[in-house]
Tab-separated table of C-alpha atoms in Angstrom:
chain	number	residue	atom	x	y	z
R	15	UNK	CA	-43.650	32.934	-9.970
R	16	UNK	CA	-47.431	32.908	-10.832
R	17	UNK	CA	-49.106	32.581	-14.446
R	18	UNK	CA	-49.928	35.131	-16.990
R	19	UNK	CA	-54.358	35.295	-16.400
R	20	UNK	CA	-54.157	36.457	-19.844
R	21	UNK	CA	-56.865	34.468	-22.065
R	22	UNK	CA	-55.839	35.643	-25.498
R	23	UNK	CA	-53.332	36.953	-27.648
R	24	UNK	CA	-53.444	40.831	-28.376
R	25	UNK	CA	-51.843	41.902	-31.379
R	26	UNK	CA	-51.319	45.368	-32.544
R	27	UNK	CA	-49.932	45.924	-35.983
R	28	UNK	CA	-48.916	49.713	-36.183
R	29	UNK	CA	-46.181	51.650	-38.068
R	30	UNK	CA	-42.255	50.288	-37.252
R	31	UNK	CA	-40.408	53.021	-34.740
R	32	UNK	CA	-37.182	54.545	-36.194
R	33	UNK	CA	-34.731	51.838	-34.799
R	34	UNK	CA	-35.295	48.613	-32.982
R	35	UNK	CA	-35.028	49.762	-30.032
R	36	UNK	CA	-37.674	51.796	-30.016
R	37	UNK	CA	-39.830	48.577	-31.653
R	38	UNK	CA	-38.865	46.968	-28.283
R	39	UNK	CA	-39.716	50.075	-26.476
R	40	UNK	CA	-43.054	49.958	-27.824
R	41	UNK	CA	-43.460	46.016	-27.437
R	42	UNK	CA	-42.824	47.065	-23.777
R	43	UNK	CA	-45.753	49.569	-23.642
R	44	UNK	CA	-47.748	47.175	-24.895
R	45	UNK	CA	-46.937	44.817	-22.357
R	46	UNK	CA	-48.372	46.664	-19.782
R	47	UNK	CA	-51.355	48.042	-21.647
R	48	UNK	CA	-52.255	44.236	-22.185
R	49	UNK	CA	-52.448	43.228	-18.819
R	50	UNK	CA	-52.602	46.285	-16.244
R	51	UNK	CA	-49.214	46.516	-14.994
R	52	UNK	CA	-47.495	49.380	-13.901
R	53	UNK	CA	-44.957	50.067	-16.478
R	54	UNK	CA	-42.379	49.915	-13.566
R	55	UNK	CA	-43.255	46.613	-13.225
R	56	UNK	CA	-43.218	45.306	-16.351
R	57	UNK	CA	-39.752	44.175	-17.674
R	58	UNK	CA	-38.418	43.011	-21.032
R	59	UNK	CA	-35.704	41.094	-22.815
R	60	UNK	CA	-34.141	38.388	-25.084
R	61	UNK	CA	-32.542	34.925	-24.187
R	62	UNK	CA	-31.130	32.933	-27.292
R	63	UNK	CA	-32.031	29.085	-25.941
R	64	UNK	CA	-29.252	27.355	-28.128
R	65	UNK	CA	-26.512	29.908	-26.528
R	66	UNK	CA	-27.701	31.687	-23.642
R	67	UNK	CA	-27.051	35.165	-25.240
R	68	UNK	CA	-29.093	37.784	-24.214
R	69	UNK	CA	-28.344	40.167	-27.113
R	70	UNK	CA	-30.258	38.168	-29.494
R	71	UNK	CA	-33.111	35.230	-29.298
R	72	UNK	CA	-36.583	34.996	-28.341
R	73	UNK	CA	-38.637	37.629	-26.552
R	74	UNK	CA	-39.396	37.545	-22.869
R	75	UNK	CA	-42.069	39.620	-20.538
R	76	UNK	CA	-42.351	40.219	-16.729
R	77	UNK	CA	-45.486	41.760	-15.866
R	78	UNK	CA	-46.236	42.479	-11.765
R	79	UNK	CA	-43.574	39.561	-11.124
R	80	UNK	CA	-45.263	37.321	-13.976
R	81	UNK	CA	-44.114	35.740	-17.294
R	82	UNK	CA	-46.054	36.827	-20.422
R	83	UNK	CA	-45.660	35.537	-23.966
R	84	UNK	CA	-44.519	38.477	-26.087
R	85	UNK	CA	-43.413	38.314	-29.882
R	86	UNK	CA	-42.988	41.055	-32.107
R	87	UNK	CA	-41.636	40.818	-36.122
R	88	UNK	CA	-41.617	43.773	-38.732
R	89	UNK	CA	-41.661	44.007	-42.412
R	90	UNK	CA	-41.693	46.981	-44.972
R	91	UNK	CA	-43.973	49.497	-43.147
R	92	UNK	CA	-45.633	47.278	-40.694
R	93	UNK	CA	-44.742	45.948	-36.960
R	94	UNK	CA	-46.637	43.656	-35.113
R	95	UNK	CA	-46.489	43.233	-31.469
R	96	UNK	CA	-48.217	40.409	-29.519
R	97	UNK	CA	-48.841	39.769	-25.803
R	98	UNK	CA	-49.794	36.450	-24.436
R	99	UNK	CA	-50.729	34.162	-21.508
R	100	UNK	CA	-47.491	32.134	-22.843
R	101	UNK	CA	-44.884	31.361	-25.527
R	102	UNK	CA	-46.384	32.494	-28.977
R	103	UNK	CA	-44.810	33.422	-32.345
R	104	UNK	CA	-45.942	36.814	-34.483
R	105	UNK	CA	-45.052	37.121	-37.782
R	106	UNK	CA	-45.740	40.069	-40.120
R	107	UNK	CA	-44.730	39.852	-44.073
R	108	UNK	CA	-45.407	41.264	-47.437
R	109	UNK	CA	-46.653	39.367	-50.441
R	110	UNK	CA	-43.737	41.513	-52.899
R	111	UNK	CA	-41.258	40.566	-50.337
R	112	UNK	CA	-42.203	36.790	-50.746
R	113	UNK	CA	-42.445	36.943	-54.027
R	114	UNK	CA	-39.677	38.944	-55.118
R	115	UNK	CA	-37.435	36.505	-53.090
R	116	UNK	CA	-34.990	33.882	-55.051
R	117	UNK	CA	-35.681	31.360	-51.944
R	118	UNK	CA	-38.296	28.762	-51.862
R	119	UNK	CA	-38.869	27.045	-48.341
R	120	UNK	CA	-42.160	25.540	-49.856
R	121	UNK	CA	-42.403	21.865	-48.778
R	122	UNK	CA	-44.097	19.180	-51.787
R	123	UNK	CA	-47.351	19.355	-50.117
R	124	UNK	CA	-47.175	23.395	-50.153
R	125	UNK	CA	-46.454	23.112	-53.695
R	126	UNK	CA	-49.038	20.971	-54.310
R	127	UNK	CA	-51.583	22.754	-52.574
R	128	UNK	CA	-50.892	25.527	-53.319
R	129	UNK	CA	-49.137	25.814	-56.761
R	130	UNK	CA	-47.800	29.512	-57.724
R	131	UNK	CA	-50.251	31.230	-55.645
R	132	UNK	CA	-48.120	34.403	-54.078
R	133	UNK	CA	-50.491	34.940	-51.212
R	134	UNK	CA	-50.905	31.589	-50.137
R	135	UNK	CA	-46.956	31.175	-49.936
R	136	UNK	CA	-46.522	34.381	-48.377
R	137	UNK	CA	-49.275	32.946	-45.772
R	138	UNK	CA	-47.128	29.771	-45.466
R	139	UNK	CA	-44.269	31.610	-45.261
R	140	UNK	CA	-45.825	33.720	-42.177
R	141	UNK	CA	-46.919	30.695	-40.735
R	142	UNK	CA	-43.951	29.084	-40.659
R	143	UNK	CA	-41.731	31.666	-39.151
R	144	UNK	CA	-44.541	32.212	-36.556
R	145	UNK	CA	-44.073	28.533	-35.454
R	146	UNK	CA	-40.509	28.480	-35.807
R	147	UNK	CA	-40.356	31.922	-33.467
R	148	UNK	CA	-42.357	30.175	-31.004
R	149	UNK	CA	-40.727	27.349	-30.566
R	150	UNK	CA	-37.578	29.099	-30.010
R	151	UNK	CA	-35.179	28.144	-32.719
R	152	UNK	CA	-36.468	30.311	-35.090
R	153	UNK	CA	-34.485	30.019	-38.691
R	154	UNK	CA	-31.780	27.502	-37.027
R	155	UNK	CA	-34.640	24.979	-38.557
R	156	UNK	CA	-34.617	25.011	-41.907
R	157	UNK	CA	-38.384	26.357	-42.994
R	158	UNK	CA	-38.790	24.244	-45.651
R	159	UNK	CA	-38.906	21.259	-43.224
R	160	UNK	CA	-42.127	23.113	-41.498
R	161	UNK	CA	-45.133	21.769	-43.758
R	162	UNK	CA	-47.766	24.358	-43.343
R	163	UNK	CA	-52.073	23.478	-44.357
R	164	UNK	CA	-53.735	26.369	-44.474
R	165	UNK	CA	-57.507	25.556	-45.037
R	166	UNK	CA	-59.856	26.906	-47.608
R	167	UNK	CA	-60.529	30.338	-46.492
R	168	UNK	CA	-56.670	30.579	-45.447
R	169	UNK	CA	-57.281	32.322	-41.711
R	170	UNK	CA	-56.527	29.253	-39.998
R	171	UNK	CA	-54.657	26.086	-40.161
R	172	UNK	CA	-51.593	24.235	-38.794
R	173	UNK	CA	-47.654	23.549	-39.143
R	174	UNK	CA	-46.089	20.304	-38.589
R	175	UNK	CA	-42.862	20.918	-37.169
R	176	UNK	CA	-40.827	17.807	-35.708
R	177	UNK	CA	-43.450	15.806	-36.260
R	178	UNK	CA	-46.276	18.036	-34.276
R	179	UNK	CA	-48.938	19.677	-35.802
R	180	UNK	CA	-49.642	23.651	-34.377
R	181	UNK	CA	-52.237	25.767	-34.913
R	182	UNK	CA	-51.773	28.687	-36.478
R	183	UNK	CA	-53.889	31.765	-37.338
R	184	UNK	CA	-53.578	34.068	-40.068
R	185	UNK	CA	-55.085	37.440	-40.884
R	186	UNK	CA	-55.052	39.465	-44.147
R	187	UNK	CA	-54.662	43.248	-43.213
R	188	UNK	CA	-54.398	44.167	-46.533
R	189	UNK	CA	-53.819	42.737	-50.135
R	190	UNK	CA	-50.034	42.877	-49.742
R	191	UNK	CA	-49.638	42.136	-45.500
R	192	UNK	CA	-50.431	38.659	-43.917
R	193	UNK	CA	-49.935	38.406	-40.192
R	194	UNK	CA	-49.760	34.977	-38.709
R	195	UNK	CA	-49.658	33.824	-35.434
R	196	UNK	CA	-48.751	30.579	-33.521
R	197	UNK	CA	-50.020	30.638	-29.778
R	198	UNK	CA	-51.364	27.063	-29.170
R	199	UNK	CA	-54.785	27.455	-30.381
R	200	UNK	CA	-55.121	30.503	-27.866
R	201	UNK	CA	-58.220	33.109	-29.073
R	202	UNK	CA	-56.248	36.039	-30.701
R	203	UNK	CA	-57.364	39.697	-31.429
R	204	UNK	CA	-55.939	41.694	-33.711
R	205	UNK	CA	-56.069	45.832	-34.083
R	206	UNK	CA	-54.316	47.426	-37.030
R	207	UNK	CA	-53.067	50.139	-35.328
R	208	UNK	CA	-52.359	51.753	-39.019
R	209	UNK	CA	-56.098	52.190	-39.165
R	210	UNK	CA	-57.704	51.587	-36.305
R	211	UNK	CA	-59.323	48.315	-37.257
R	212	UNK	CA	-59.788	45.621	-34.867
R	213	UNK	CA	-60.191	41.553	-36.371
């Protein structure tokens, strides 16, 4: 089976459907408006890598008989779906959420970067589940073991999981909703669907 000739990550951010399902149904739309394919064509599902289910785990894509990266997440009024040329993480998330949670994954150097800052740890916090989607063992790894450096402006950066350092790329859609996404260094562009804006 051939390789996705996608170049870049697409990611729509848009309003969440009324269940899941239909999130997936529209994950699958997407699919096929990102690379061509007939919508007959195109196939999705999930596959768990530590048990094999397919009721639960990462994302996968078929597109006209090829494999396509494909990650969606959703938060209080927002979904993001992303299409790829191969394994990525998306990761959509609120700065009340973050900070209205009694858990802190921060790691020392997160703290000392970044103090009390509620947007940067909602960034890191984005970040991190955006690595830890695309790597496929999502929260199995404990996040505060995923040390994430942001740099100044915050739209960029990396996450050392295991020792490795990944890119990672984060976008402000508004003052409350960071999306991040981990794709390898991979070009992304991002429409917010909500408005119509593309970034």
């Amino acid at each position: 089976m051939g390789e996705s000739s996608l170049q870049s990550v697409s990611v729509r951010v848009c309003t969440p459907g009324a269940t899941r399902q239909a999130d997936r149904e529209a994950l699958l739309a997407f699919v096929a408006e990102v690379t061509g394919a007939d919508p007959a064509s195109t196939a999705l599902g999930r596959r768990c890598p530590h048990c094999r289910g397919t009721d639960h785990g990462r994302p996968w894509a078929i597109a006209d008989g090829r494999p396509v990266g494909v990650s969606l997440s959703r938060t209080d009024g927002a979904l993001a779906l992303a299409v790829g040329p191969a394994t990525l993480g998306v990761d959509v998330e609120r700065v009340t959420r973050v900070a209205a949670a009694p858990l802190d994954a921060s790691t020392p150097g997160e703290r000392m970067r970044y103090g009390d800052d509620q947007r940067a740890r909602t960034a890191c916090w984005s970040a991190k589940e955006a690595v830890l989607k695309r790597d496929g063992r999502g929260l199995r790894v404990d996040p505060a073991t995923v040390d994430v450096d942001l740099d100044a402006d915050r739209d960029a950066g990396t996450a050392a999981l295991d020792g490795v350092r990944h890119p990672v790329q984060v976008r402000w859609l508004d003052d409350d909703l960071v999306l991040a996404v981990a794709a390898g260094g991979v070009p992304i562009d991002v429409e917010d669907g909500r408005r119509g804006d593309r970034r």
